[in-house]
GROMACS .gro file of C-alpha atoms in nm:
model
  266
    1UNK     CA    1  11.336   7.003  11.589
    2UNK     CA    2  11.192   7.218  11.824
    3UNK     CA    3  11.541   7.423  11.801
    4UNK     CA    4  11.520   7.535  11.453
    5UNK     CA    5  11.188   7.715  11.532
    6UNK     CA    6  11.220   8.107  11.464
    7UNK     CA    7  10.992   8.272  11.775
    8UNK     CA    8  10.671   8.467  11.651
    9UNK     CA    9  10.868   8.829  11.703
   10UNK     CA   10  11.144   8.705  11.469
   11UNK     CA   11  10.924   8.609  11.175
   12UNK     CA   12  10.724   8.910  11.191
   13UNK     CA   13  11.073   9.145  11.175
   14UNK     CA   14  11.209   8.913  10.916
   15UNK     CA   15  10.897   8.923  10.696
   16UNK     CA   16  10.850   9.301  10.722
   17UNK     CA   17  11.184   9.369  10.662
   18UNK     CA   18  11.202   9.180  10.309
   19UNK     CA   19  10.821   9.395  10.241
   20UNK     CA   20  11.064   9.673  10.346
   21UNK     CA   21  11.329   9.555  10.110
   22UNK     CA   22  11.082   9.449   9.801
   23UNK     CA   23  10.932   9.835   9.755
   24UNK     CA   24  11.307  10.002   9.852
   25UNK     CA   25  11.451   9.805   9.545
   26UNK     CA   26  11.318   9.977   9.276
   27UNK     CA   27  11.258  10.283   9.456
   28UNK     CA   28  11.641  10.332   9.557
   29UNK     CA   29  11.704  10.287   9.247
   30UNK     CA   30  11.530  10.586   9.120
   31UNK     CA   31  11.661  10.768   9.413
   32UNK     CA   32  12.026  10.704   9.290
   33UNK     CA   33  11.974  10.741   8.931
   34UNK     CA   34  11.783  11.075   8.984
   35UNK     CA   35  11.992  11.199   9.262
   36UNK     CA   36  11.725  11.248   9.499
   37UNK     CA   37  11.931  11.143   9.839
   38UNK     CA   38  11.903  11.508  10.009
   39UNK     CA   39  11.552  11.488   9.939
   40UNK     CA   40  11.522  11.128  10.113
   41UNK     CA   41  11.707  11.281  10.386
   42UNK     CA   42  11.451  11.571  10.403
   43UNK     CA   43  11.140  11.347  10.435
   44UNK     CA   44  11.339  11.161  10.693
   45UNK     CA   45  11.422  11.452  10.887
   46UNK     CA   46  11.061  11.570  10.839
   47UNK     CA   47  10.868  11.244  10.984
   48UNK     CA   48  11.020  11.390  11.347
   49UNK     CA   49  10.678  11.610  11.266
   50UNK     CA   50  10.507  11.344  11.156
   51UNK     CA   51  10.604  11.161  11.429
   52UNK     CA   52  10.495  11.456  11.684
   53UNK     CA   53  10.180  11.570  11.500
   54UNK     CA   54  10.027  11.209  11.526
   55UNK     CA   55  10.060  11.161  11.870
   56UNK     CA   56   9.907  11.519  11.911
   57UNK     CA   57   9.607  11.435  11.695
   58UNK     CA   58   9.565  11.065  11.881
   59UNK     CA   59   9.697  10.888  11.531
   60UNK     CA   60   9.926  10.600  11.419
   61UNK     CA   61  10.226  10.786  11.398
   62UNK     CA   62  10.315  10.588  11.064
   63UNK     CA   63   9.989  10.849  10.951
   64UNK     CA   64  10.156  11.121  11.053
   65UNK     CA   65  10.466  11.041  10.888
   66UNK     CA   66  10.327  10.984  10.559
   67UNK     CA   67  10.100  11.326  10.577
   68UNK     CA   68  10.324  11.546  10.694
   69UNK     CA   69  10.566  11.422  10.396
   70UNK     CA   70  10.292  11.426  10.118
   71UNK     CA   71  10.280  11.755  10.218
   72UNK     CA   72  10.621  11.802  10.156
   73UNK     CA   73  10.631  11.684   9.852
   74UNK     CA   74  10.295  11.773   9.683
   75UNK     CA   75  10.495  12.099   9.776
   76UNK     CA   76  10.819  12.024   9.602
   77UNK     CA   77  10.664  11.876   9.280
   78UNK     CA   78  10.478  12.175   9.188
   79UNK     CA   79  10.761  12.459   9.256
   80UNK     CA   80  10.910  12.577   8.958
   81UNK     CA   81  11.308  12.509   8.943
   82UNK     CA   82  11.316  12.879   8.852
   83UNK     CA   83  11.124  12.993   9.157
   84UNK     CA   84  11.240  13.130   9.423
   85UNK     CA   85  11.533  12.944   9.674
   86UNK     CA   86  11.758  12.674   9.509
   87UNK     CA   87  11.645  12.321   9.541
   88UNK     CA   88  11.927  12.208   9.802
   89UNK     CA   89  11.876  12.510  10.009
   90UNK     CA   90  11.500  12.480  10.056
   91UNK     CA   91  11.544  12.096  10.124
   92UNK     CA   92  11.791  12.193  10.397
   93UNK     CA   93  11.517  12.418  10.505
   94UNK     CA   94  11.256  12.193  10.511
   95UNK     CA   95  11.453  11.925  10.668
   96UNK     CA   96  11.593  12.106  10.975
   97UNK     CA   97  11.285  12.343  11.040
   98UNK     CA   98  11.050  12.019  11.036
   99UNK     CA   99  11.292  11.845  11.273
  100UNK     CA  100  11.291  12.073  11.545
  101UNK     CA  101  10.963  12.184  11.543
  102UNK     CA  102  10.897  11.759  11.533
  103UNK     CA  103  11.105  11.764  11.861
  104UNK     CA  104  10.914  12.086  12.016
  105UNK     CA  105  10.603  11.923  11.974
  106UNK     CA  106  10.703  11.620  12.149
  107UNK     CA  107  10.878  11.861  12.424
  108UNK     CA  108  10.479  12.001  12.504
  109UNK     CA  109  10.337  11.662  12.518
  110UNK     CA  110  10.518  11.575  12.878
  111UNK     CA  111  10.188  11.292  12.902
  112UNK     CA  112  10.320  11.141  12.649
  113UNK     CA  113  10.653  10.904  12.658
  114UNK     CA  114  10.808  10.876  12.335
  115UNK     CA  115  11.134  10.625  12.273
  116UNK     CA  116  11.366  10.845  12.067
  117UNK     CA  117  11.602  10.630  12.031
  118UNK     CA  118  11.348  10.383  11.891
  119UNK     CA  119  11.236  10.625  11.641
  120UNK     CA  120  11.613  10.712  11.583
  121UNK     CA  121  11.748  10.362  11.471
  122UNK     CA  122  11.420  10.150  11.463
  123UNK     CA  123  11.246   9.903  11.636
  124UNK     CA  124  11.212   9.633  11.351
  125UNK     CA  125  11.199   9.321  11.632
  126UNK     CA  126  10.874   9.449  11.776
  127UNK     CA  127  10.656   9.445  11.482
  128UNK     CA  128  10.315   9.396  11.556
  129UNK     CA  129  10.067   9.199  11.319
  130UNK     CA  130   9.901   9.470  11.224
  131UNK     CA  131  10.212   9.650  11.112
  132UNK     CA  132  10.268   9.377  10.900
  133UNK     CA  133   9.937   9.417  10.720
  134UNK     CA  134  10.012   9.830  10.684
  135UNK     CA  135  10.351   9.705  10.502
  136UNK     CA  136  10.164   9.472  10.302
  137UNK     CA  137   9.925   9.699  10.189
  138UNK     CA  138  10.198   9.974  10.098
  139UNK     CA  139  10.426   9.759   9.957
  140UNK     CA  140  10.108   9.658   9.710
  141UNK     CA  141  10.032  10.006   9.616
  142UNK     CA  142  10.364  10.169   9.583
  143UNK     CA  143  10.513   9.843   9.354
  144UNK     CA  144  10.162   9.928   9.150
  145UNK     CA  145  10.200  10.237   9.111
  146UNK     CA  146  10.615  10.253   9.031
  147UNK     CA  147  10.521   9.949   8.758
  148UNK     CA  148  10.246  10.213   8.589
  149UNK     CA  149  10.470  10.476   8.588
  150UNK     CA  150  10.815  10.316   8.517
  151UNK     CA  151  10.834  10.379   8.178
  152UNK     CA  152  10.791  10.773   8.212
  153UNK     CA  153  11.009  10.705   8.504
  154UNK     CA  154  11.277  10.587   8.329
  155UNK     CA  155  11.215  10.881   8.044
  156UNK     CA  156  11.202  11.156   8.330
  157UNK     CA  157  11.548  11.025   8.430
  158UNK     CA  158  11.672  10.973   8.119
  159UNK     CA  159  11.613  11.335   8.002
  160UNK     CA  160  11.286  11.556   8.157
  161UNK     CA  161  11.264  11.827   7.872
  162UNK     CA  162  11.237  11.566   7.621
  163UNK     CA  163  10.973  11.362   7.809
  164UNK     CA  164  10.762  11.683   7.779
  165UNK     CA  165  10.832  11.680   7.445
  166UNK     CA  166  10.743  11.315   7.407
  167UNK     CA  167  10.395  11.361   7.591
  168UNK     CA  168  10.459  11.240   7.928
  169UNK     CA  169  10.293  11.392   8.223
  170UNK     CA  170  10.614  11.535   8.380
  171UNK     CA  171  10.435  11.693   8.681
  172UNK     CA  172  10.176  11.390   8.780
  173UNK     CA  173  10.530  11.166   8.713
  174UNK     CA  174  10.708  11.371   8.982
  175UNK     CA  175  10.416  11.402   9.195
  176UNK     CA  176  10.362  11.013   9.233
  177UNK     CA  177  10.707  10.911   9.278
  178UNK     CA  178  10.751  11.141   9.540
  179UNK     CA  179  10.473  11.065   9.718
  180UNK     CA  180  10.558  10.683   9.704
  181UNK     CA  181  10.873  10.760   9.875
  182UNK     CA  182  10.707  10.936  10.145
  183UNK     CA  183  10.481  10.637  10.205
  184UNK     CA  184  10.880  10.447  10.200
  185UNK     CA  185  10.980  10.654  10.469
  186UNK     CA  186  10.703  10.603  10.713
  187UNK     CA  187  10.711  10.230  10.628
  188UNK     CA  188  11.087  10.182  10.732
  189UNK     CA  189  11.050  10.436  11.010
  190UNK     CA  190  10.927  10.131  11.234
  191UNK     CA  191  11.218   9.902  11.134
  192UNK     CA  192  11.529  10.099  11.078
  193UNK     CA  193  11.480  10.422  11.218
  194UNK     CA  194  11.459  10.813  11.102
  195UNK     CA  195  11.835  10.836  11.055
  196UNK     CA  196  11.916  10.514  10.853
  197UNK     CA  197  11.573  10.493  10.611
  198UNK     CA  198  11.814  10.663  10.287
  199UNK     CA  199  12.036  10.411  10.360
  200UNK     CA  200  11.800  10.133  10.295
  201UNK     CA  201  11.721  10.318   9.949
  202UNK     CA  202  12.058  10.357   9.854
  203UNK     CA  203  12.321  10.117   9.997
  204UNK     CA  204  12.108   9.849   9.797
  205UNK     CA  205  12.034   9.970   9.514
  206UNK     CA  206  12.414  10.112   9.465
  207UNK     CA  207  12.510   9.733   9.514
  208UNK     CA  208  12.262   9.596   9.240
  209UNK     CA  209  12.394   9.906   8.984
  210UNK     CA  210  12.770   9.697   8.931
  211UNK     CA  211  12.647   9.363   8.831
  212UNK     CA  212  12.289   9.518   8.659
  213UNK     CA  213  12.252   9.533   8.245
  214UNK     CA  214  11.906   9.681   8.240
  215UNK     CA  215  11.718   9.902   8.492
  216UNK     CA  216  11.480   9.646   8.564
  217UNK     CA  217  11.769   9.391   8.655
  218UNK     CA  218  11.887   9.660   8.887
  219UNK     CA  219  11.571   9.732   9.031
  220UNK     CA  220  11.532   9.291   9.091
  221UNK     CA  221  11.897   9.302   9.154
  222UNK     CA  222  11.859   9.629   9.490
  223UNK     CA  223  11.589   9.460   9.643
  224UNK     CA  224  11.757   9.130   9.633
  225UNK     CA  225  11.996   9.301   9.849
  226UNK     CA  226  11.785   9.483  10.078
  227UNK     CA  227  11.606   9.105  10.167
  228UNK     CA  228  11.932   8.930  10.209
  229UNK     CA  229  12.083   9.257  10.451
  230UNK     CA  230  11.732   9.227  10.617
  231UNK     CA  231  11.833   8.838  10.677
  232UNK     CA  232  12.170   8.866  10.785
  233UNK     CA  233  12.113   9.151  11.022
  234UNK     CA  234  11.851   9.013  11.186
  235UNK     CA  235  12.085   8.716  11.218
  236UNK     CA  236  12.389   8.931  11.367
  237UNK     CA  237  12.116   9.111  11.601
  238UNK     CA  238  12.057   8.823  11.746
  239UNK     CA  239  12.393   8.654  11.778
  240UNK     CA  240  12.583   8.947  11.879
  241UNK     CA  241  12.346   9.167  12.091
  242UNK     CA  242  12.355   9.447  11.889
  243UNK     CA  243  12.043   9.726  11.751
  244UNK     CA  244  11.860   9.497  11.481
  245UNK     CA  245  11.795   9.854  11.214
  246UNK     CA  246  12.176   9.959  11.255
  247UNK     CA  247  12.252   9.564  11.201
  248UNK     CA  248  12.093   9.580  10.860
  249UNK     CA  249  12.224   9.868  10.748
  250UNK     CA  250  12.609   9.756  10.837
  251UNK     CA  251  12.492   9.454  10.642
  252UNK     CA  252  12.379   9.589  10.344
  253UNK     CA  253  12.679   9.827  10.327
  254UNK     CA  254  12.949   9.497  10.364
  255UNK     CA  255  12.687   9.301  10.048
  256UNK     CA  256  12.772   9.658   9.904
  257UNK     CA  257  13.218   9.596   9.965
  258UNK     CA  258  13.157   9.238   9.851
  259UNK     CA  259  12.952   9.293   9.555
  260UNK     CA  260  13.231   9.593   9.437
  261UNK     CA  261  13.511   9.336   9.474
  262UNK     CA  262  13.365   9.153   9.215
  263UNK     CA  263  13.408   9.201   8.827
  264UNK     CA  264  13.194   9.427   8.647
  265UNK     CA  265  12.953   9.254   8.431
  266UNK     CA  266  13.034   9.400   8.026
   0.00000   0.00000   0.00000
């Protein structure tokens, strides 16, 4: 009996990875339909200063993370797309500037050891408990705040000029959705790692999109996927010695192969 018992470490990187999973479902999804990826990839890039500036201040660097990429995108939200640099050259901007000055803060704090490589591809099997109650609490917030808004969501993506029209609050739509995926990214920082955090947003929710009718099937249907590629990672981590937050990804991305090979649903 005794041999079916998971140990403590285990359940805590299996449950926070499916928290992980719940809030990257419908998240991803917006991320795909709305084309955001590069700017995913720029508050990853970005929590390297996050990352950096916590540690300076004597803060969680999960804090720091999510600050530094509010900033970011409180910053993004409320720039005009007729202003100034185009969109993909100021995220490129913003991603590599943040990045290196991330790593030349570390470079100054020489009291300070920080695992790279941890922070790199994630450290999901040494979750502490009171990780688990920060993912909790995020995963609450962000799901309430992506149900309030999903309707103007789903307008915004549909068409944004003519959600103006229609009333909706364009700007405060923008603002909150990006700053819910900020709060993503410093969430699955811990478990999967700077580099591979888009990947957990997309790789899922691209699955979900070829057997999905409706967006809130596809939204169900992405972070079904993320929980399962949480599961079976964990499980190939453990059977074939290899990095748990890479292992999830490469899982996710062969649900993704399967779930192609399969009809499309009319």
């Amino acid at each position: 009996m005794t041999d079916f018992l998971m140990p403590d470490f285990l359940w805590r990187a299996l449950l926070g990875g499916i928290g992980v999973a719940l809030l990257a479902g419908p998240l991803g999804c917006f991320v795909v339909w709305r084309r955001m990826a590069y700017f995913g990839e720029t508050l990853a890039h970005a929590a390297f200063l996050g990352v950096g500036l916590g540690l300076l201040l004597h803060l969680e660097p999960m804090i720091g993370v999510a600050a530094v990429g509010a900033v970011i995108a409180i910053v993004l939200a409320r720039r005009h797309p007729a202003e100034g640099l185009a969109e993909d050259t100021l995220l490129g901007l913003l991603a590599h500037a943040s990045l290196a000055l991330g790593l030349v803060v570390l470079a100054f704090m020489e009291d300070v050891r920080v695992d790279l490589f941890a922070y790199l591809f994630g450290d999901i099997l040494a979750l502490r408990p009171n990780e688990l109650l920060w993912i909790g609490l995020i995963d609450i917030l962000g799901l309430a705040v992506l149900a309030l808004m999903w309707q103007g969501l789903l307008a915004l993506t549909v068409h944004e000029e003519l959600a103006a029209v229609e009333g909706r609050r364009v700007m405060a739509l923008r603002l909150g959705f990006m700053l819910v995926l900020a709060a993503f990214v410093a969430l699955a920082m811990k478990l999967v790692g700077i580099l591979l955090t888009v990947a957990m947003l997309i790789i899922p929710a691209a699955a979900a999109r070829r057997l999905a009718r409706t967006p809130a099937q596809m939204a169900v249907g992405a972070a079904g996927v993320g929980a399962a590629s949480v599961a079976l990672g964990l499980f190939a981590s453990l059977r074939f010695d290899t990095p748990a937050g890479p292992s999830v990804v490469v899982a996710a991305a062969l649900l993704f192969i399967a779930l192609m090979a399969l009809p499309r649903r009319g």
